[in-house]
Short mmCIF file of C-alpha atoms and ligand atoms in Angstrom, two decimals:
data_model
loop_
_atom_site.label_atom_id
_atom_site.label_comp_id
_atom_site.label_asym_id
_atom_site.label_seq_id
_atom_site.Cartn_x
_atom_site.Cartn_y
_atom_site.Cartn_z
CA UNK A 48 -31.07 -111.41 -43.67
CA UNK A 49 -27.34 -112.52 -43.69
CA UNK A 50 -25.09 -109.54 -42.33
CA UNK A 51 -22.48 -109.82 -45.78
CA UNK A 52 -25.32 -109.17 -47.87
CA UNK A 53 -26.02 -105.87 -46.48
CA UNK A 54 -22.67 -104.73 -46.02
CA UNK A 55 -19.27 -104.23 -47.81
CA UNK A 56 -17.18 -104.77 -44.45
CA UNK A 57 -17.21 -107.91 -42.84
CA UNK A 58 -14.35 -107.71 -40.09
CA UNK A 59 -14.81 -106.63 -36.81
CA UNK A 60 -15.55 -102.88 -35.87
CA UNK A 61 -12.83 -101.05 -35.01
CA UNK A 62 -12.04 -98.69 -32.06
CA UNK A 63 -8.74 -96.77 -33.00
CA UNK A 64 -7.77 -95.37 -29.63
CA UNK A 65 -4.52 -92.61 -30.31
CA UNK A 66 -3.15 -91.11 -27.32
CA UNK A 67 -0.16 -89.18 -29.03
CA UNK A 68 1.90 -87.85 -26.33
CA UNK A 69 -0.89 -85.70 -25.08
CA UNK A 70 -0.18 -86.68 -21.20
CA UNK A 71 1.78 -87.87 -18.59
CA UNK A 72 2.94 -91.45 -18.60
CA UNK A 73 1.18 -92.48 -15.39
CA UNK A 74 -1.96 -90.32 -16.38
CA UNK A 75 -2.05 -92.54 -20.05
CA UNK A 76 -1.49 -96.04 -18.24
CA UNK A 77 -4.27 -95.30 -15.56
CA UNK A 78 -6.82 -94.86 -18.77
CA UNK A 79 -5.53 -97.61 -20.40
CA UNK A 80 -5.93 -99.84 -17.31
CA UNK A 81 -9.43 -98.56 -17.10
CA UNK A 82 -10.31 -99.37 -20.58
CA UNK A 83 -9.07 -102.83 -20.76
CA UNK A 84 -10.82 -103.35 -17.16
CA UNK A 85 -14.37 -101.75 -18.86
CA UNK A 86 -13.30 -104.07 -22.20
CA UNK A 87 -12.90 -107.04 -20.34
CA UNK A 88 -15.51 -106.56 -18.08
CA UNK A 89 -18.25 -105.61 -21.33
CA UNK A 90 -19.65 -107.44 -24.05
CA UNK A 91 -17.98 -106.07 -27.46
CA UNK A 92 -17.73 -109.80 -29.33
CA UNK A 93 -16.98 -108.51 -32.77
CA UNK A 94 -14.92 -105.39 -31.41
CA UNK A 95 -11.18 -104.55 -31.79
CA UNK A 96 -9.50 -101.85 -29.78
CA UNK A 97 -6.61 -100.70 -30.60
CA UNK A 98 -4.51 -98.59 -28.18
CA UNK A 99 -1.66 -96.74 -29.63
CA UNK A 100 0.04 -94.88 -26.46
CA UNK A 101 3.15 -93.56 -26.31
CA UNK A 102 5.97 -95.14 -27.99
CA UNK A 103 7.81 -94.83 -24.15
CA UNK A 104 5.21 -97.52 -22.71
CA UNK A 105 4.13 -99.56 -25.78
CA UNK A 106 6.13 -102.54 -23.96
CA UNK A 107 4.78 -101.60 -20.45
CA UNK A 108 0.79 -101.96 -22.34
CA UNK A 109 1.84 -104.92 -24.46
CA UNK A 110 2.51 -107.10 -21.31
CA UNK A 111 -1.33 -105.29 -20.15
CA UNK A 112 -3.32 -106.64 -23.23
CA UNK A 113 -1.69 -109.62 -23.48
CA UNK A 114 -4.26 -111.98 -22.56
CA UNK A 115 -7.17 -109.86 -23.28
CA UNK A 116 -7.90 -110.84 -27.34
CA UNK A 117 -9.89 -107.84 -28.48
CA UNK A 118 -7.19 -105.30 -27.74
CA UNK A 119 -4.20 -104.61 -29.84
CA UNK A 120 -1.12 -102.57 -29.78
CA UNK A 121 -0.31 -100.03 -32.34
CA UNK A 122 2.83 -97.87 -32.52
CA UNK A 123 2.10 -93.98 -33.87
CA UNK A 124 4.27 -94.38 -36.46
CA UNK A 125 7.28 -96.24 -37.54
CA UNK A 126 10.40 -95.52 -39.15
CA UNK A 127 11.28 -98.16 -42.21
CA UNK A 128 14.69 -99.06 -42.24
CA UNK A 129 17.64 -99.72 -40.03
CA UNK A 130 19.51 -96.45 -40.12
CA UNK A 131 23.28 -95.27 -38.28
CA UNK A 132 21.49 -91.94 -39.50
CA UNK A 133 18.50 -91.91 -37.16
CA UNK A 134 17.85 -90.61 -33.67
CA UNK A 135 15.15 -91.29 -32.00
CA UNK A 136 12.99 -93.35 -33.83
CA UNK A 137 10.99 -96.57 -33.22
CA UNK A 138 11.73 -99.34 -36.24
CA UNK A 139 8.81 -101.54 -38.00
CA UNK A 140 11.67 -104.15 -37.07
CA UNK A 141 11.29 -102.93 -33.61
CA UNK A 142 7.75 -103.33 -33.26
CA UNK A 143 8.03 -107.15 -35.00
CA UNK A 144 10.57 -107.78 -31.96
CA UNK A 145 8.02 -106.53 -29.54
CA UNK A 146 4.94 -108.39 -31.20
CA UNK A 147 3.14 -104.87 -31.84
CA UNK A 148 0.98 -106.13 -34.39
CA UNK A 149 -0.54 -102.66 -35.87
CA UNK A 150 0.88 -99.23 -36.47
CA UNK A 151 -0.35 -95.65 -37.35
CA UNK A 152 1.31 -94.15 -40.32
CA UNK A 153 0.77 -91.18 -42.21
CA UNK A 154 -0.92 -89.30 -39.10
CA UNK A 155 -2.11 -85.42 -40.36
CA UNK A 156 0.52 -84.64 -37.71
CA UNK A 157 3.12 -86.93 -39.08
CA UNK A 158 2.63 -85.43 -42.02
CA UNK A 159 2.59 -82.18 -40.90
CA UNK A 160 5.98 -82.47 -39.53
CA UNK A 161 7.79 -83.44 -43.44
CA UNK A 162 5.48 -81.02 -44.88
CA UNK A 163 7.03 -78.43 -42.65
CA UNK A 164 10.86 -79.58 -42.84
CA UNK A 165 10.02 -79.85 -46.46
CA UNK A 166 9.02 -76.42 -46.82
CA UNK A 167 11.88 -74.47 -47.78
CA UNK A 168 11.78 -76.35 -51.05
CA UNK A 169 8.54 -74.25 -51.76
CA UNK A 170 7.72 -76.67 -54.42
CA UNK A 171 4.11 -78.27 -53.35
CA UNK A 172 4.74 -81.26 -55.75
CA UNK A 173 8.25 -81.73 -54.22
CA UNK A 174 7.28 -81.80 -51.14
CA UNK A 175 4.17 -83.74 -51.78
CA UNK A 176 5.90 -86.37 -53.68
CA UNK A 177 9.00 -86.48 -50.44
CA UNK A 178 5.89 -87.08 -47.97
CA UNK A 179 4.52 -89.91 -50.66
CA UNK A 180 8.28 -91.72 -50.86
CA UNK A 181 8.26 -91.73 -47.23
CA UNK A 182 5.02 -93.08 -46.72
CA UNK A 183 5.22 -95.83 -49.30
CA UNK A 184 8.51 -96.66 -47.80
CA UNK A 185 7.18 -96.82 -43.91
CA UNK A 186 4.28 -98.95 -45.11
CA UNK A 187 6.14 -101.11 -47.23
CA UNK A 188 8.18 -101.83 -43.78
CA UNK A 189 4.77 -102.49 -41.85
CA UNK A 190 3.67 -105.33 -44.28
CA UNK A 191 7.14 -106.76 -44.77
CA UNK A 192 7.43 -106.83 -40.79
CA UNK A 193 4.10 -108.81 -40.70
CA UNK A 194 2.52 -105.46 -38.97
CA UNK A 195 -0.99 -104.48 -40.26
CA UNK A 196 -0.88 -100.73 -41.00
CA UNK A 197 -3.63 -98.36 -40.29
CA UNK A 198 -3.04 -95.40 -43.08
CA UNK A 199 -4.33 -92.13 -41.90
CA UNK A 200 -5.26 -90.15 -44.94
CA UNK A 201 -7.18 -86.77 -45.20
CA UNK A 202 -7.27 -83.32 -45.82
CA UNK A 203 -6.43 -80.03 -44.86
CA UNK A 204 -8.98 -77.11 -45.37
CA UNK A 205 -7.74 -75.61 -48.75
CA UNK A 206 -8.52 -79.12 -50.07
CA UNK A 207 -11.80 -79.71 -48.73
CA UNK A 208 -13.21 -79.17 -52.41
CA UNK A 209 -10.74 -81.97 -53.85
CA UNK A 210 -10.95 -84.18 -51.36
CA UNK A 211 -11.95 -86.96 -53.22
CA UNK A 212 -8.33 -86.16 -55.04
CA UNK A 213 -6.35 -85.81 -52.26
CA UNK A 214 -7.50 -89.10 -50.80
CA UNK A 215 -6.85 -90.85 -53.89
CA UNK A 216 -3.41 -89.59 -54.10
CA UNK A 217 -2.27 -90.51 -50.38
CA UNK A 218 -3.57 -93.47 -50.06
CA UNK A 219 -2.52 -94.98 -53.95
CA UNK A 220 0.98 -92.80 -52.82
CA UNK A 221 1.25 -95.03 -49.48
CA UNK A 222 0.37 -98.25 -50.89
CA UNK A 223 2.25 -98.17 -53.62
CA UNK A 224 4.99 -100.58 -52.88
CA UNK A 225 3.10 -103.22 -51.60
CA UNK A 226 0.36 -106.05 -53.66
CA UNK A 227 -2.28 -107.61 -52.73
CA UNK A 228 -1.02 -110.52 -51.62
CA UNK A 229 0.97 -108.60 -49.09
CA UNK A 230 -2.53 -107.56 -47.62
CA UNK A 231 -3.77 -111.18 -47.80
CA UNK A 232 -1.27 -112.46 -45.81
CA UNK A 233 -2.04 -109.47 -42.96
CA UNK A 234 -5.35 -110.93 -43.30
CA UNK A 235 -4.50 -114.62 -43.14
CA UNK A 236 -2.79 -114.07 -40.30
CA UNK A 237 -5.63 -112.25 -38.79
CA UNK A 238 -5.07 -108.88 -38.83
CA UNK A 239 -7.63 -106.13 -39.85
CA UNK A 240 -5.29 -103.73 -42.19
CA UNK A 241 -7.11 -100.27 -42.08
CA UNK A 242 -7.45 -97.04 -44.04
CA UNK A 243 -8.37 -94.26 -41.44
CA UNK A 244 -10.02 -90.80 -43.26
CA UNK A 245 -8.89 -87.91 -41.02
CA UNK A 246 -9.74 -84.22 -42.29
CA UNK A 247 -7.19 -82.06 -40.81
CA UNK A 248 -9.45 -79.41 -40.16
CA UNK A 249 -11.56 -81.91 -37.93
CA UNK A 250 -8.97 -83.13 -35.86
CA UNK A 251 -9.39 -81.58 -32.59
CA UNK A 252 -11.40 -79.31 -33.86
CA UNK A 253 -15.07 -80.01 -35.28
CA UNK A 254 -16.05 -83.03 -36.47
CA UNK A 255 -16.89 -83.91 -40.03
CA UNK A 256 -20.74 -84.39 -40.48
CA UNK A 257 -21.51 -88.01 -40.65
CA UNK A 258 -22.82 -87.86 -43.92
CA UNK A 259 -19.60 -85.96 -45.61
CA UNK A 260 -17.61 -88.98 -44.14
CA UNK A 261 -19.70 -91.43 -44.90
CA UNK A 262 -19.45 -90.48 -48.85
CA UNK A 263 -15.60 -89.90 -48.57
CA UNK A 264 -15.35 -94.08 -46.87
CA UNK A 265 -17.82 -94.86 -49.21
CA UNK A 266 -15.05 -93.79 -51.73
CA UNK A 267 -11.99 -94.76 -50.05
CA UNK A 268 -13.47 -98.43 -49.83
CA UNK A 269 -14.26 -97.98 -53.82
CA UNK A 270 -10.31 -96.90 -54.21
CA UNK A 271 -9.17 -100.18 -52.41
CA UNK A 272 -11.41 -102.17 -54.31
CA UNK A 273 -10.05 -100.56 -57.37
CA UNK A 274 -6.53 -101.24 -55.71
CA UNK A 275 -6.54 -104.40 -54.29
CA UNK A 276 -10.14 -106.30 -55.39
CA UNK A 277 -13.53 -107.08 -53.74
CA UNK A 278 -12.42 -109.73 -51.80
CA UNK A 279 -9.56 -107.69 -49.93
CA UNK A 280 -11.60 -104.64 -49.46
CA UNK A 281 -14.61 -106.20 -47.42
CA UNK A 282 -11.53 -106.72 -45.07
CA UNK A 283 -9.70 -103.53 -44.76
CA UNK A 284 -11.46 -101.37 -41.80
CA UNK A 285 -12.59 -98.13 -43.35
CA UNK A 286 -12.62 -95.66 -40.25
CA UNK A 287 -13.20 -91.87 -39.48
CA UNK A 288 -11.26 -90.01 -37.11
CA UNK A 289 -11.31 -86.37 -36.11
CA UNK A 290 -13.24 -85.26 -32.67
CA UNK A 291 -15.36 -88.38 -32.29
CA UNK A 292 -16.86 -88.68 -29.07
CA UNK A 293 -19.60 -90.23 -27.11
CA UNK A 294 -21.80 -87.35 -28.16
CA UNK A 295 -21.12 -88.32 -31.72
CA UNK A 296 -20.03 -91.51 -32.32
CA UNK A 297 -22.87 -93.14 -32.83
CA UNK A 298 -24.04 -91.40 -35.85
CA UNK A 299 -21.14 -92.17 -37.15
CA UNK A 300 -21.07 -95.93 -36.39
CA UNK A 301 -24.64 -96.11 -38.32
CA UNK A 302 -22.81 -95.48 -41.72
CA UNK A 303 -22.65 -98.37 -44.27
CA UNK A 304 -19.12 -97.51 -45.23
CA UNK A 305 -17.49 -96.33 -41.55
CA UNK A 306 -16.09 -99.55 -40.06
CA UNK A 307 -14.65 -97.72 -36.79
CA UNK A 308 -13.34 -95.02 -35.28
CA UNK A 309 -9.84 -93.63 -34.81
CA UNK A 310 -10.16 -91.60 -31.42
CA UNK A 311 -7.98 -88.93 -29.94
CA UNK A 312 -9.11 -86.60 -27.60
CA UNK A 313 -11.97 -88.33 -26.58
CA UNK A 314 -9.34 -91.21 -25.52
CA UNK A 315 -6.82 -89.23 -23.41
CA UNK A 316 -9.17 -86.26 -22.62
CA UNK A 317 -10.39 -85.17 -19.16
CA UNK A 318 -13.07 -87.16 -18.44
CA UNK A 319 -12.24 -90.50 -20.11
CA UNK A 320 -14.41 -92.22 -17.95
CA UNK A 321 -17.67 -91.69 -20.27
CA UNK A 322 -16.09 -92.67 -23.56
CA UNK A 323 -16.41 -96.76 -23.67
CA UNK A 324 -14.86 -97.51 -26.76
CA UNK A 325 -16.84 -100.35 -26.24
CA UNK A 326 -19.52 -98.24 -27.24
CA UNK A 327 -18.86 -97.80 -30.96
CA UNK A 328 -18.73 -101.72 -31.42
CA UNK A 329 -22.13 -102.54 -29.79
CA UNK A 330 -23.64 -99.79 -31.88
CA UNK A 331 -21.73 -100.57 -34.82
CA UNK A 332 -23.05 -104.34 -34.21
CA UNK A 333 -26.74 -102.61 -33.58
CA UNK A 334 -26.91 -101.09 -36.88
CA UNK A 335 -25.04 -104.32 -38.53
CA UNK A 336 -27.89 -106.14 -37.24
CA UNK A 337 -30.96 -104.32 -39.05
P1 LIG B 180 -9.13 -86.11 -32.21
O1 LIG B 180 -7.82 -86.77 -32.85
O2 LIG B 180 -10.08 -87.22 -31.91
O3 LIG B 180 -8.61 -85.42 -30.99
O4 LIG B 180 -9.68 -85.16 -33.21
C1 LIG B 180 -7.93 -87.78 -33.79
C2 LIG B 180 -6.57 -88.19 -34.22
O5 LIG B 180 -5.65 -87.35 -34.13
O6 LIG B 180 -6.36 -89.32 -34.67
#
């Protein structure tokens, strides 16, 4: 039976791989080097990594993965516009310049951070709709730069019971200034854009159960059909993030609607060694396959 009959994605699975600034620079590049040696030396033929380390060394790992097709860069997060106004930030712009083609935005702890300097205006819808602005805004640079955007959405535990909601919101809040066609052109130039569900109360924490995130992807995937049509959504990467690891990540790589992993802990961790991202694409191909 054809593969695209069976299943709503058809891009290649996904291995998110965010190593925040959990470590020391030399500790980071050692993992990376041993990933993209495992990578290289593996069979993955429908897999995408993506490694988003450090802003610090993103040039130092672009010059790594440069001949090495299945891995791509991502920055953490970007800031949209040219600003005399802004210290310490790394521009979509920036990342064009550097040929990063992906970036993390809206990260729980991105988020976390304007929902924090936000809070003395009390207001929950003020503050929700100063995270949206800035979201729509960041992504809107992303596309504009030619930079495929994975958007982290998710959320916290007061929410669980509305996540369906909250989902919604962020992710119609962060795509809001860009059209379809801005998406098609990501694709066309072959870029995977991606939508990554990440429950804050999972991340480093416990992990969703597989089932609970299959039926929120299942509904984020009906959200960008809804959003951007059929066609565009059996190209956007639908992933789950939040404590996956090589205990886990299988079960989650045999949902219909999970199209990869976004990977934290498990990445920078102690013993990084047993987590082959690798892995989740050869299951994820397994389970495409039946
Ligand atoms: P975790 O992080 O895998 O450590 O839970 C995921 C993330 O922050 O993207």
């Amino acid at each position: 039976m054809q593969i695209s009959s069976l299943r709503p994605y058809s891009g290649p699975s996904f291995v998110g791989a965010n190593f925040k600034t959990a470590t020391k620079l030399d500790t980071q590049l050692k993992q990376i080097k041993d990933y993209i040696r495992a990578i290289k030396e593996g069979d993955a033929p429908n897999g995408l990594f993506i490694f988003a380390p450090t802003q610090s060394i993103l040039k130092t790992v672009a010059d790594l993965v440069k001949d090495v097709p299945q891995i791509k860069l991502a920055a953490q997060t970007v800031h949209p516009t040219f600003s005399k106004e802004n210290t310490g930030t790394v521009l979509s712009e920036h990342l064009k310049e550097l040929g990063i083609s992906y970036s993390l935005v809206g990260h729980l702890e991105e988020r976390k951070k304007i929902r924090d300097l936000a809070s003395p205006a009390k207001d929950s819808k003020i503050i929700s709709q100063i995270e949206n602005e800035e979201m729509a805004k960041k992504v809107q640079s992303l596309v504009k730069a030619g930079i495929a955007p994975i958007i982290c959405i998710g959320d916290v535990l007061e929410e669980k019971n509305d996540v369906k909601n909250v989902v919604k919101a962020q992710l119609f809040a962060a795509t809001k200034l860009i059209a379809k066609e801005d998406i098609q052109k990501l694709i066309d130039k072959g870029l995977t854009p991606a939508i990554a569900y990440e429950p804050a109360w999972a991340i480093g924490a416990m992990a969703a159960s597989p089932t609970l995130a299959e039926d929120v992807c299942k509904h984020i995937r009906s959200l960008v059909i809804e959003k951007f049509g059929a066609d565009i959504a059996t190209k956007v990467a639908i992933l789950y993030g939040g404590s996956v690891s090589p205990d886990n990540i299988q079960s989650f790589a045999k949902m219909s609607n999970i199209d990869g992993a976004l990977v934290g802990g498990a990445s920078y961790g102690n013993v990084p060694s047993t987590f082959s991202p690798k892995i989740f694409a050869i299951s994820r191909l397994n389970a495409l396959a039946k």
